[in-house]
Coordinates of C-alpha atoms and ligand atoms in Angstrom, one line a residue:
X1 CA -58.8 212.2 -116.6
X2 CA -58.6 209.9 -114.1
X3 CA -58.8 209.1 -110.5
X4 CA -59.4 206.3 -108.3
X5 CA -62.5 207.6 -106.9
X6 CA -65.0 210.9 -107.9
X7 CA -67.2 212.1 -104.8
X8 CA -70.4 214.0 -106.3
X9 CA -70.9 216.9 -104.1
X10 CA -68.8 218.5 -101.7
X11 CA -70.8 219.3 -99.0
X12 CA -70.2 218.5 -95.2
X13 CA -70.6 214.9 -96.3
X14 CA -68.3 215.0 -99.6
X15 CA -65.8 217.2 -97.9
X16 CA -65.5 214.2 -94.7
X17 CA -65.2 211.6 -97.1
X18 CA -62.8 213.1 -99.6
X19 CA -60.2 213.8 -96.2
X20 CA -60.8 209.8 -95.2
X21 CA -60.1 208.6 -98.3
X22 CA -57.2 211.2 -98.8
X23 CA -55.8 210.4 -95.5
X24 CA -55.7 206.0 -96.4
X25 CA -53.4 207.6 -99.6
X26 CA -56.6 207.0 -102.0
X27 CA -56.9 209.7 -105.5
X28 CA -59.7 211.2 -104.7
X29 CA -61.5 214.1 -106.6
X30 CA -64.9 216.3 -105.7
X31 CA -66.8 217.5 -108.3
X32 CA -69.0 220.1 -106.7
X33 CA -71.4 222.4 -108.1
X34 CA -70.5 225.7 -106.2
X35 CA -68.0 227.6 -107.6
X36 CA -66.7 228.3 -103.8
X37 CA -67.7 226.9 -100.3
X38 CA -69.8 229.8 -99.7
X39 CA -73.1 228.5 -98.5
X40 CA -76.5 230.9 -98.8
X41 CA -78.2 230.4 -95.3
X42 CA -76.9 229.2 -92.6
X43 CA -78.9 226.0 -92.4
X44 CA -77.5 223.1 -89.9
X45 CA -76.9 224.7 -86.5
X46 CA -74.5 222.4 -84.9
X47 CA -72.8 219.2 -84.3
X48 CA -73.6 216.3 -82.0
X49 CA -71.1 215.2 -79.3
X50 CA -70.4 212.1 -81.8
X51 CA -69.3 214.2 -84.4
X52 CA -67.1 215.9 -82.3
X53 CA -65.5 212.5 -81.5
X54 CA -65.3 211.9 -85.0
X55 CA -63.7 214.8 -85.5
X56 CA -61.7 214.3 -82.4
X57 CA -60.4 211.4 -83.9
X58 CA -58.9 212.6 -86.6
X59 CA -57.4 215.1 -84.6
X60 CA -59.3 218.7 -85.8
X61 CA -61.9 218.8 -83.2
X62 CA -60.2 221.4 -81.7
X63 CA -60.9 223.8 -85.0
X64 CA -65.1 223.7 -84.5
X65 CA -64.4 224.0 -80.6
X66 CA -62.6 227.3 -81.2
X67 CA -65.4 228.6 -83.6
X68 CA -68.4 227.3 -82.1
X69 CA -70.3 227.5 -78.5
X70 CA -70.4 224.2 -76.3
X71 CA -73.9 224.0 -75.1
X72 CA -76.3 221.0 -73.9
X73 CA -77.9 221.3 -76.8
X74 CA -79.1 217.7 -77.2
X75 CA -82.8 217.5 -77.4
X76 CA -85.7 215.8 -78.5
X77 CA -88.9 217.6 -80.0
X78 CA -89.2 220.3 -77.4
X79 CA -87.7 218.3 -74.5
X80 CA -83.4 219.5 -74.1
X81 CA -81.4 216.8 -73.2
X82 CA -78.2 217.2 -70.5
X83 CA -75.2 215.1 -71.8
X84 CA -73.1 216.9 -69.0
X85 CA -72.7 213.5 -66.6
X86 CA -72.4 211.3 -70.0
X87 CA -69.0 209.6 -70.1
X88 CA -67.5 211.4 -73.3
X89 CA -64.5 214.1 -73.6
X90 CA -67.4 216.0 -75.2
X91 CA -70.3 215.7 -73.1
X92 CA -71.7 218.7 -74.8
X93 CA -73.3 219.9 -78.5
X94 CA -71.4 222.3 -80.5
X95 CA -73.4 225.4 -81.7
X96 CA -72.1 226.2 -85.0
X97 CA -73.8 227.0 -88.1
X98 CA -73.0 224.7 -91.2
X99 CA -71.5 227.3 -93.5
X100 CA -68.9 227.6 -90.5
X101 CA -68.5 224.0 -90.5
X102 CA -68.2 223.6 -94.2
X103 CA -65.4 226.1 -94.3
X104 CA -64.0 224.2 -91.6
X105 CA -63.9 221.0 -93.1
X106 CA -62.6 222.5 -96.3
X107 CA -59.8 224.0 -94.9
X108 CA -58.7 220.7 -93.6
X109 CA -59.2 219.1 -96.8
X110 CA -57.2 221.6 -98.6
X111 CA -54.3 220.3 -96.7
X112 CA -54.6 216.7 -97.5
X113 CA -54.2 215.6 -101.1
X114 CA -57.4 216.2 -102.9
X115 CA -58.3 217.4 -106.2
X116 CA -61.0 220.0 -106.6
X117 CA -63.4 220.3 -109.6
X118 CA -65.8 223.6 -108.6
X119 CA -68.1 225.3 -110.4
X120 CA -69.3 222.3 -112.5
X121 CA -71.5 218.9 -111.4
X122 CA -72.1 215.5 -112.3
X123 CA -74.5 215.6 -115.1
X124 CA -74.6 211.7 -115.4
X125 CA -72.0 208.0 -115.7
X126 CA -72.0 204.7 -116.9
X127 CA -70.0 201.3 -114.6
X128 CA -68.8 198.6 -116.1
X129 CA -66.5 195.6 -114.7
X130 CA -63.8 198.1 -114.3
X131 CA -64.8 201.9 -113.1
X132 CA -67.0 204.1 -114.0
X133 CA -66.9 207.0 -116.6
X134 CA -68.7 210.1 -114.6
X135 CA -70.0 212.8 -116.8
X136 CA -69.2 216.2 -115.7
X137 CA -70.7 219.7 -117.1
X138 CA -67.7 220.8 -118.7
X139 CA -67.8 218.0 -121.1
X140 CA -65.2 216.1 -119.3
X141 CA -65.0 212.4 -118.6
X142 CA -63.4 211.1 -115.5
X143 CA -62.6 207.6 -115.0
X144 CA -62.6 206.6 -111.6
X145 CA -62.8 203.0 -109.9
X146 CA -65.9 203.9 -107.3
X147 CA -68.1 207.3 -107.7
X148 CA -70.1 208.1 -104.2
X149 CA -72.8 210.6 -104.3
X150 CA -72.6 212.9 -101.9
X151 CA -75.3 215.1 -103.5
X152 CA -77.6 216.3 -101.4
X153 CA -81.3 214.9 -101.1
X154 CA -82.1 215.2 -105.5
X155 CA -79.4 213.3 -105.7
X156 CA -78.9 212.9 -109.4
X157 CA -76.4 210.0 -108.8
X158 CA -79.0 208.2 -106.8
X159 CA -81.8 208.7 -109.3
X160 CA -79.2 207.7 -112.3
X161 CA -78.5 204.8 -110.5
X162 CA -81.9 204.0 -110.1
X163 CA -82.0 203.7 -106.4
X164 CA -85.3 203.6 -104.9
X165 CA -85.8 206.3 -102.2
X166 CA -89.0 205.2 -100.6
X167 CA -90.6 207.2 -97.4
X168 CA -93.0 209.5 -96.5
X169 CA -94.6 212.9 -98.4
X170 CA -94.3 216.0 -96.4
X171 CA -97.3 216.5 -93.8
X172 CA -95.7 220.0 -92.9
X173 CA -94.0 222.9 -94.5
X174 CA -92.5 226.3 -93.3
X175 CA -90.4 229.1 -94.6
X176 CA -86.7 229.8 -93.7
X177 CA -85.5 233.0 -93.9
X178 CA -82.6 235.2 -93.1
X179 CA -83.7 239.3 -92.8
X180 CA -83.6 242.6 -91.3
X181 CA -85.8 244.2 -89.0
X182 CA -86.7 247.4 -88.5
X183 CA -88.7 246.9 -85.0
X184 CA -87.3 244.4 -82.7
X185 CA -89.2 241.1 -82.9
X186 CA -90.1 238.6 -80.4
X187 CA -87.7 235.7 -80.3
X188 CA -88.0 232.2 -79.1
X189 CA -90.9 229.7 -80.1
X190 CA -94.3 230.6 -80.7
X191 CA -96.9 227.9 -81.5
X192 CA -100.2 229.6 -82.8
X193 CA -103.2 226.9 -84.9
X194 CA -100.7 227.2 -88.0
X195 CA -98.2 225.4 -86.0
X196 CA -94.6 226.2 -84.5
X197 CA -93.0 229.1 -85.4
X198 CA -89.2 230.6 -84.2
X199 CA -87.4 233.6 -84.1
X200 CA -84.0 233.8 -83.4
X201 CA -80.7 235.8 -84.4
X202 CA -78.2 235.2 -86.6
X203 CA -75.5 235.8 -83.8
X204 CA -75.9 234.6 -80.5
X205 CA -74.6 234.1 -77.6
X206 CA -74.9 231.2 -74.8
X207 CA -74.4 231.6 -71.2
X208 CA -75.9 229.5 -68.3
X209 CA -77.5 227.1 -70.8
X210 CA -79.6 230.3 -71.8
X211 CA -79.3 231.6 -75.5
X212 CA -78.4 235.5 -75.3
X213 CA -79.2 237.6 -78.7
X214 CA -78.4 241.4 -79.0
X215 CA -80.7 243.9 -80.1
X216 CA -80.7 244.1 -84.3
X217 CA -78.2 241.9 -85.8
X218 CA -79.8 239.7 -89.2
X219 CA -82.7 237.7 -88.1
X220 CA -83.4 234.0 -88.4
X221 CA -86.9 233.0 -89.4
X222 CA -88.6 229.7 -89.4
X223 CA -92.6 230.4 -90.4
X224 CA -94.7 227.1 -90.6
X225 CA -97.2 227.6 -93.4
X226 CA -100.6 226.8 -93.5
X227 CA -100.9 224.0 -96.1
X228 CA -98.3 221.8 -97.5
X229 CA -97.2 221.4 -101.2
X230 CA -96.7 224.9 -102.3
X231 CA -94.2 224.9 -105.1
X232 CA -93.4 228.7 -106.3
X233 CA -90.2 230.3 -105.0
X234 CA -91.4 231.8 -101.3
X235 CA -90.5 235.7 -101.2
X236 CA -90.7 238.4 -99.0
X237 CA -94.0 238.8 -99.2
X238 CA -95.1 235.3 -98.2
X239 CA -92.7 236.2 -95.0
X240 CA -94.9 239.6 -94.0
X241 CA -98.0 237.7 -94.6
X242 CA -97.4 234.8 -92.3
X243 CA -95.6 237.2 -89.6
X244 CA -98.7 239.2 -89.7
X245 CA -101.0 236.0 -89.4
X246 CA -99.0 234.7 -86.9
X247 CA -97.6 237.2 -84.8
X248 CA -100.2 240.9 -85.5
X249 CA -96.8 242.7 -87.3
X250 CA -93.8 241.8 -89.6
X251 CA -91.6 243.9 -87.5
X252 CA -90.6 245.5 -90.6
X253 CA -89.3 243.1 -92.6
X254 CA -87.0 244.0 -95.1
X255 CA -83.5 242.6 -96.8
X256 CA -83.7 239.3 -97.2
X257 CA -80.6 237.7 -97.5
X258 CA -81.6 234.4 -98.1
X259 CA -85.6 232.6 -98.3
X260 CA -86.3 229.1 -98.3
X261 CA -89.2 226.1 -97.5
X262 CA -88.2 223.3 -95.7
X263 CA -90.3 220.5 -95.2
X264 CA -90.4 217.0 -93.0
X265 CA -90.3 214.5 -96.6
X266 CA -89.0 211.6 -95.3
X267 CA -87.6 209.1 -97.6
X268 CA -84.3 206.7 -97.4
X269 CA -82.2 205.0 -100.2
X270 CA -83.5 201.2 -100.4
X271 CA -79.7 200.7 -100.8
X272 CA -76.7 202.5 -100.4
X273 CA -75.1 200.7 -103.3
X274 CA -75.4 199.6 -106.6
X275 CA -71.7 198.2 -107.5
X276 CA -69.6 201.0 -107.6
X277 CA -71.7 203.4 -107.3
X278 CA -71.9 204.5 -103.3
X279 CA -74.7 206.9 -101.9
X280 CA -74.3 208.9 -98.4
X281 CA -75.4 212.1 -96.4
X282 CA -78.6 213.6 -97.8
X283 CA -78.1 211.8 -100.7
X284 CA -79.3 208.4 -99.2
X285 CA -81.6 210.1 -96.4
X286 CA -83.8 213.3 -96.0
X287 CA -86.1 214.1 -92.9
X288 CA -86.8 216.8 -90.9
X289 CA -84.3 219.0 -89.4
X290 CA -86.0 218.9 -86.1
X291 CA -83.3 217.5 -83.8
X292 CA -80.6 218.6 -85.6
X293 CA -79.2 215.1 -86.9
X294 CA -79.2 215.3 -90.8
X295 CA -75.2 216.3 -91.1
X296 CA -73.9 214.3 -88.5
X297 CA -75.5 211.1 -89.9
X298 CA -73.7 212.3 -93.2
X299 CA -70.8 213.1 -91.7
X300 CA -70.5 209.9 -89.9
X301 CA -71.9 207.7 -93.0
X302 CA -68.6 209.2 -94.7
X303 CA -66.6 208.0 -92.0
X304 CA -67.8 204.4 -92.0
X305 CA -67.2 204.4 -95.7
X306 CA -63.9 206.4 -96.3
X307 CA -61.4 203.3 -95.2
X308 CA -63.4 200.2 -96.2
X309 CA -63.6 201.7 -99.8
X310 CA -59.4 203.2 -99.3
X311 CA -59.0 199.0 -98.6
X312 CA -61.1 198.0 -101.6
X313 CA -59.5 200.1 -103.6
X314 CA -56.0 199.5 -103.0
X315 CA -56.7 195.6 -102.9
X316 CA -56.5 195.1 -100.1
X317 CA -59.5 194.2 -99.2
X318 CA -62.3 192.3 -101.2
X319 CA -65.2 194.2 -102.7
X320 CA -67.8 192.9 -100.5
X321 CA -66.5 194.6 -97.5
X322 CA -68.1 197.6 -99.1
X323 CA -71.1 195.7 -98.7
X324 CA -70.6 196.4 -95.0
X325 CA -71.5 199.9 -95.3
X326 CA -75.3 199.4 -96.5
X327 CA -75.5 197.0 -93.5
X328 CA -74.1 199.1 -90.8
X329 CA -75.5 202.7 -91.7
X330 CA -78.7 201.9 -93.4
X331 CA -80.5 200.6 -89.8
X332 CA -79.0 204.2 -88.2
X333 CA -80.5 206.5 -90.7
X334 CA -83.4 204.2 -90.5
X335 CA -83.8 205.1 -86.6
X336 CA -82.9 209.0 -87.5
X337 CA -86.0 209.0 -90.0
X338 CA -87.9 207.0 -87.1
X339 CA -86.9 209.2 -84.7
X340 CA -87.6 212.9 -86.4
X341 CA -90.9 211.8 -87.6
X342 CA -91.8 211.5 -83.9
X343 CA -90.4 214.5 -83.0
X344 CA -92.4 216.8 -85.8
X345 CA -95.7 214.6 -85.0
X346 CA -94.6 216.2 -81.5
X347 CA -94.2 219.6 -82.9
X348 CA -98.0 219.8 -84.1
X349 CA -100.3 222.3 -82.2
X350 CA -103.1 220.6 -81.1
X351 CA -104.6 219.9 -77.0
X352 CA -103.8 216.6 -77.7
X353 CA -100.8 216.5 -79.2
X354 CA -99.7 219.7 -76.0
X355 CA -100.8 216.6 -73.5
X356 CA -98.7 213.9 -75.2
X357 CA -95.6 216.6 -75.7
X358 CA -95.9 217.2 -71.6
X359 CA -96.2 213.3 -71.1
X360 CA -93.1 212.6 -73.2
X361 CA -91.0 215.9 -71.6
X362 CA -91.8 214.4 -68.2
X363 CA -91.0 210.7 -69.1
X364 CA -87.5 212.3 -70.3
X365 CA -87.1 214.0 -67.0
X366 CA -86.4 210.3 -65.5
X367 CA -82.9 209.3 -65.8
X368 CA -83.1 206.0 -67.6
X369 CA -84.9 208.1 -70.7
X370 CA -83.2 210.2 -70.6
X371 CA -79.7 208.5 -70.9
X372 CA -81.0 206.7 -73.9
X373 CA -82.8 209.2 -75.8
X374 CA -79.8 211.6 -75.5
X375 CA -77.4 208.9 -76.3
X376 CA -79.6 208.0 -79.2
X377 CA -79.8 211.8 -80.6
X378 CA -76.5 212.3 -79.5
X379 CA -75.2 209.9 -81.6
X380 CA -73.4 208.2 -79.1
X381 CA -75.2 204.9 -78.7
X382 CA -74.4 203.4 -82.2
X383 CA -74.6 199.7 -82.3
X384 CA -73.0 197.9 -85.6
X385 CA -74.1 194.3 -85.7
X386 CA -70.7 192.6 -85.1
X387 CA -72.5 190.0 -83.3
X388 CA -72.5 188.6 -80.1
X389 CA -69.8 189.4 -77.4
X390 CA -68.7 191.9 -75.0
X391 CA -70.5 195.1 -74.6
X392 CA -67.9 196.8 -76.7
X393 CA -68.2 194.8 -79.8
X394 CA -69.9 197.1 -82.6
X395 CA -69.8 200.2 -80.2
X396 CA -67.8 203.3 -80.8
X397 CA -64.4 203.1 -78.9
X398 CA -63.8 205.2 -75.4
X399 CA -61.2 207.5 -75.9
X400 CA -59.4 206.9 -73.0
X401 CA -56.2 208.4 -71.2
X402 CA -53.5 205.2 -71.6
X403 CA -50.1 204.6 -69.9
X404 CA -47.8 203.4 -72.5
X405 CA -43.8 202.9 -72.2
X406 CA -43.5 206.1 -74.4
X407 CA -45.9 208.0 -71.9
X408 CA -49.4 209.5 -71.4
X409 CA -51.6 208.4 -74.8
X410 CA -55.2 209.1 -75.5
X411 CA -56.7 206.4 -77.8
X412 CA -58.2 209.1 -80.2
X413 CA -54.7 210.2 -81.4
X414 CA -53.9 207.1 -82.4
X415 CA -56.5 207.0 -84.4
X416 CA -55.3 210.4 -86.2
X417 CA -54.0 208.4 -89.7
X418 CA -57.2 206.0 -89.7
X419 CA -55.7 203.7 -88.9
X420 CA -56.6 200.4 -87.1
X421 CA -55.0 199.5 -83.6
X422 CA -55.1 196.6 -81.6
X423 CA -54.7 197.2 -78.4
X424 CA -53.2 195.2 -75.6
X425 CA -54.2 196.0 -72.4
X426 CA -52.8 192.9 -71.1
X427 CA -49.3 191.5 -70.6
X428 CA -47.2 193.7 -73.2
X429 CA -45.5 191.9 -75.9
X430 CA -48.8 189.4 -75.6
X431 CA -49.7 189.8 -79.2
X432 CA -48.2 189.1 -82.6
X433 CA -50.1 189.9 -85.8
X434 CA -46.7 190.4 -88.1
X435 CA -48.9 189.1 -91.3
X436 CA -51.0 192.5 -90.7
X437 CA -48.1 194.8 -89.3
X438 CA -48.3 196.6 -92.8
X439 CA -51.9 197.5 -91.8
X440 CA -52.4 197.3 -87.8
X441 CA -50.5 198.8 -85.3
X442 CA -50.0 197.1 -82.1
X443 CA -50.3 198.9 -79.1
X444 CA -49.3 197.9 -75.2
X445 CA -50.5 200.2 -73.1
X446 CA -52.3 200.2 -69.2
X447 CA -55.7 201.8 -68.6
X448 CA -56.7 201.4 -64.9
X449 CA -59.7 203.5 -64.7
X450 CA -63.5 202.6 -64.8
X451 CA -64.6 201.2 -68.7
X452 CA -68.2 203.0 -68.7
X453 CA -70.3 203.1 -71.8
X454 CA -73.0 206.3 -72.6
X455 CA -76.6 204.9 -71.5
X456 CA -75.0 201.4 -71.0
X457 CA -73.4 202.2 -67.8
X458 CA -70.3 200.4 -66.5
X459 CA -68.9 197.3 -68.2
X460 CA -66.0 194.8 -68.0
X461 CA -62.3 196.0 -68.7
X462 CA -61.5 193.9 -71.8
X463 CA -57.5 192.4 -72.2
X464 CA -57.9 193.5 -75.9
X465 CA -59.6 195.5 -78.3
X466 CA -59.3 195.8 -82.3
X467 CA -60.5 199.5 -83.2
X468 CA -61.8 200.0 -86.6
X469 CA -60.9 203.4 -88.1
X470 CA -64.1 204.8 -88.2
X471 CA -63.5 204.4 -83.7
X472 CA -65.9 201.4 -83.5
X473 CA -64.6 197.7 -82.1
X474 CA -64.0 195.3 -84.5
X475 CA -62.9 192.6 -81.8
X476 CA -62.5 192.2 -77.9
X477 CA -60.7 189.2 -76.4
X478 CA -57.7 188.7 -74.5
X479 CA -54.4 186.6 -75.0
X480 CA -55.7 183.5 -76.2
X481 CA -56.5 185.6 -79.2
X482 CA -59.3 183.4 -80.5
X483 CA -61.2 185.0 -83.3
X484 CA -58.3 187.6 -83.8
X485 CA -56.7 186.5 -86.9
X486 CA -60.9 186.2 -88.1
X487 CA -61.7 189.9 -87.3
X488 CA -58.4 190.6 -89.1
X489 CA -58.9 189.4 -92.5
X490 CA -62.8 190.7 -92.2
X491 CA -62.0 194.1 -91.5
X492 CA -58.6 194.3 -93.0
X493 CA -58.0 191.9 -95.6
X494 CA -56.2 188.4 -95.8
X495 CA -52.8 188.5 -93.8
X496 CA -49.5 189.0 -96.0
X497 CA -47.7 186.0 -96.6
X498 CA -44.5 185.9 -94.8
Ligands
FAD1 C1 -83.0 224.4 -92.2 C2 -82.2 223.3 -92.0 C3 -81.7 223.1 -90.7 C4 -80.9 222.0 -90.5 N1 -80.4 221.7 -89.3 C5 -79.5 220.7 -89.0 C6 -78.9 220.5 -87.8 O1 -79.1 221.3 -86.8 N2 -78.0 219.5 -87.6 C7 -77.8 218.6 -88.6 O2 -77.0 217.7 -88.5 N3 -78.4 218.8 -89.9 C8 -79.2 219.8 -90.1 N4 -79.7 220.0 -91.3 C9 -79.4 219.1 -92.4 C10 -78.1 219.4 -93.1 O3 -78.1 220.7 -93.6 C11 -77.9 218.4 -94.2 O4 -78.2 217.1 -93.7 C12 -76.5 218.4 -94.7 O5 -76.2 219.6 -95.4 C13 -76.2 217.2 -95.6 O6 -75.0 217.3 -96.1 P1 -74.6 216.6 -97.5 O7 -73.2 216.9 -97.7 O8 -75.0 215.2 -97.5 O9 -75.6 217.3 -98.5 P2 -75.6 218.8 -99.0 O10 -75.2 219.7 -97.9 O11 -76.9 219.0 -99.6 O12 -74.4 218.9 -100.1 C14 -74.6 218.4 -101.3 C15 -73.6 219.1 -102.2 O13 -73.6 218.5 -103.5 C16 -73.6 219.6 -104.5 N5 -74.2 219.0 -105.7 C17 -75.5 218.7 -105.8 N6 -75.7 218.0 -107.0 C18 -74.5 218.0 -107.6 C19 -74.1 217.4 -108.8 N7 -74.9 216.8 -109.7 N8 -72.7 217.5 -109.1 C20 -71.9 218.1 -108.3 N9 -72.3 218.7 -107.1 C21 -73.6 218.6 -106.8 C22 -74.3 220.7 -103.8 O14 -73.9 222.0 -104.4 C23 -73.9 220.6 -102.4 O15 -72.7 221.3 -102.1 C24 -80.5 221.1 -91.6 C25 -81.0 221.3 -92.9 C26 -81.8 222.4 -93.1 C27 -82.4 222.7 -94.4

């Protein structure tokens, strides 16, 4: 068997990757454990306006808005966040749970073409020069030229790799559960000397900002225990014990659909590649959930990978662009694991730890704070090191509303294939890049609004910007053109001879 490239693990990482590389024309295969997409717990609770842009980009956004509830839901430790005057399309968070957004994503893989191996894993490989052979459980061999491990946080491809994942032990631990109730129980957050505890439901509504549950429904549990490092399987009874400890009652527990322990290990790949063998999502990071930024880093690592590895592998671009990916994502999964270590030292009950969680809320009620924490956690403040230049260099693209000679465009659509654009904002017909027409499209269009940046504030109108497909600026400049042809060859291989 054979395919250009094997993703280990089709989760919401896997799944993202396998439609990038799909959609540049790449064989691509997932062998994922699961026998279906089905996912026990609900576990991630929602996407970041980012991912939303992401996924606004290649046009689907529109199938998590329908599903899920727009709320400011950007926050940091305690403190929630407003987006609403940030200048975005989606100047908001998207309440959804992850199994929602897996089946999602899989349904708009299922379109694209992309071969499915379920109900059987990875169970080892071996690179050479040429490929690698990737082991799977069923006793088959698959050849394929890359294999990315998209594996979750064991990641068996980055421990058979031998990929050192240095970080932190857990300092805290709690249960996560999903049950019935026969009494009503109290919901929101309750911090008692065991630590922070939350009750919520399962379904939920929001309006006013305000999260509305019904009475009964399934029940959403997150207990923090009292010591750290407890490996047997937590059950029911480990739920009723800590309810009781922590809140007088267990409201009855009973029917527990699903039981869990979550910690705040903190730990990050010391690379994200070993020749052709690619790590991303959970697989390359793990930290606590606090802050809700585990599957959108994942998501968006897939996205910053999926077309430089489609170039490599059709040849059109040289194998070190690849190298690209390590450099670019490493230092913003680096400032996620920074980030929620803060938050959970935040989270701990303590009168000291309460002043320094008031100091930090009311330092975030200033505006300048507040504009960069929420564009940090928001996702929307990413910074690749493209060097020096206009503001725009490195940062994710505006999608903006454009005049073109065909009509209204937004940038976003064009961005739909993954494609890369260049786009002239100056005189039309100002451009020629015929030796990477094959690769590049060349838009004129006219944008006559304000250029504003999230946390950044305004900033020049550029004459002309080369967008990556991942929706970050490759190159800005005007109609002299100087470093064009450059930023062409980096990002998108050596121009066709004529
Ligand atoms: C309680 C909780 C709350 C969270 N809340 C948030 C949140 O609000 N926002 C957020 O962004 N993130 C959140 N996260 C994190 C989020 O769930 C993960 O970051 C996300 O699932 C990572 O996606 P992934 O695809 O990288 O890995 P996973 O979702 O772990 O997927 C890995 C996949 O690989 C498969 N697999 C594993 N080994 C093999 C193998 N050898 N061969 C084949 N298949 C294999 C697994 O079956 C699985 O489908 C939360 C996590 C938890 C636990």
């Amino acid at each position: 068997m054979r395919h250009e490239v094997v993703i280990a693990g089709g989760g919401p990482t896997g799944l993202m990757r396998a439609g990038e590389l799909a959609l540049a024309g790449v064989d691509v295969a997932i062998v994922e454990r699961r026998a279906n997409q089905e996912l026990a717990g609900s576990r991630a609770g929602g996407l970041s306006s980012r991912t939303l842009e992401v996924f606004d980009q290649r046009g689907i956004a529109d199938r998590f808005l329908a599903e899920g509830q727009v709320a400011q839901v950007t926050g940091f430790a305690v403190t929630r966040l407003d987006i609403s005057d940030f200048p975005t399309r989606h100047n908001y968070g998207l309440a959804l749970w992850q199994k929602h957004i897996e089946r999602i994503l899989a349904g708009w893989v299922g379109e694209l073409p992309v071969t499915f191996y379920r109900g059987r894993e990875v169970t080892g490989f071996a690179q050479d020069e040429t490929g690698v052979d990737v082991q799977v459980s069923d006793g088959q061999r698959v050849r394929a030229q890359y294999l990315v491990g998209c594996d979750g946080g064991r990641s068996l491809i980055r421990k058979a790799a031998g990929i050192e994942f240095p970080g932190w032990d857990a300092s805290t631990s709690a249960l996560l559960a999903e049950v019935e109730m026969t009494e009503e129980p109290e919901t929101g957050i309750r911090r008692t000397p065991t630590g922070t505890h939350a009750i919520g439901k399962v379904e939920y509504e929001i309006k006013g900002g305000e999260v509305i549950y019904k009475k009964g429904g399934t029940v959403g549990l997150m207990l923090t225990e009292s010591q750290v490092g407890n490996t047997v399987e937590p059950t029911l009874r480990d739920l009723s014990e800590r309810l009781i400890a922590d809140y007088g009652t267990d409201y009855g527990i009973h029917s527990p659909s699903w039981i869990t322990r979550f910690t705040d290990t903190t730990r990050q790949a010391a690379a994200y590649r070993d020749r052709r063998i690619l790590l991303a999502g959970d697989a390359a990071h793990v930290h606590s959930p606090v802050g809700g930024q585990g599957l959108n880093t994942g998501v968006q690592d897939a996205v910053n990978l999926g077309w430089k590895l489609a170039q490599v592998v059709k040849r059109t671009s040289p194998d070190s662009l690849l190298d690209t990916y390590h450099a670019e994502r490493h230092p913003v999964a680096a400032r996620v694991l920074r980030s929620t270590m803060a938050q959970v030292a935040l989270m701990r009950v303590d009168d000291r730890i309460e002043a320094l969680r008031a100091t930090v809320s009311e330092l975030l009620s200033m505006d300048e704070p507040r504009k960069r924490f929420a564009a940090m956690q928001s996702g929307l403040d990413i910074h690749y090191d493209l060097g020096e230049g206009h503001p725009l260099l490195g940062r994710r693209m505006p999608d903006l509303d454009l005049v073109t000679a065909n009509g209204p465009l937004r940038i976003f659509t064009l961005l739909h294939d993954a494609r890369p654009v260049l786009l002239n904002l100056g005189e039309p017909g100002g451009f020629g890049i015929t030796p990477w027409a094959d690769r590049v499209q060349l838009i004129d269009a006219k944008y006559d609004g304000m250029w504003e940046l999230p946390a950044l504030g305004p900033v020049t109108a550029p004459v002309a910007v080369l967008i990556r497909p991942d929706g970050y600026v490759a190159w800005v400049g005007d109609l002299t053109q100087l470093g064009l042809a450059d930023a062409l060859t980096t990002w998108f291989g050596p121009p066709t001879a004529a």
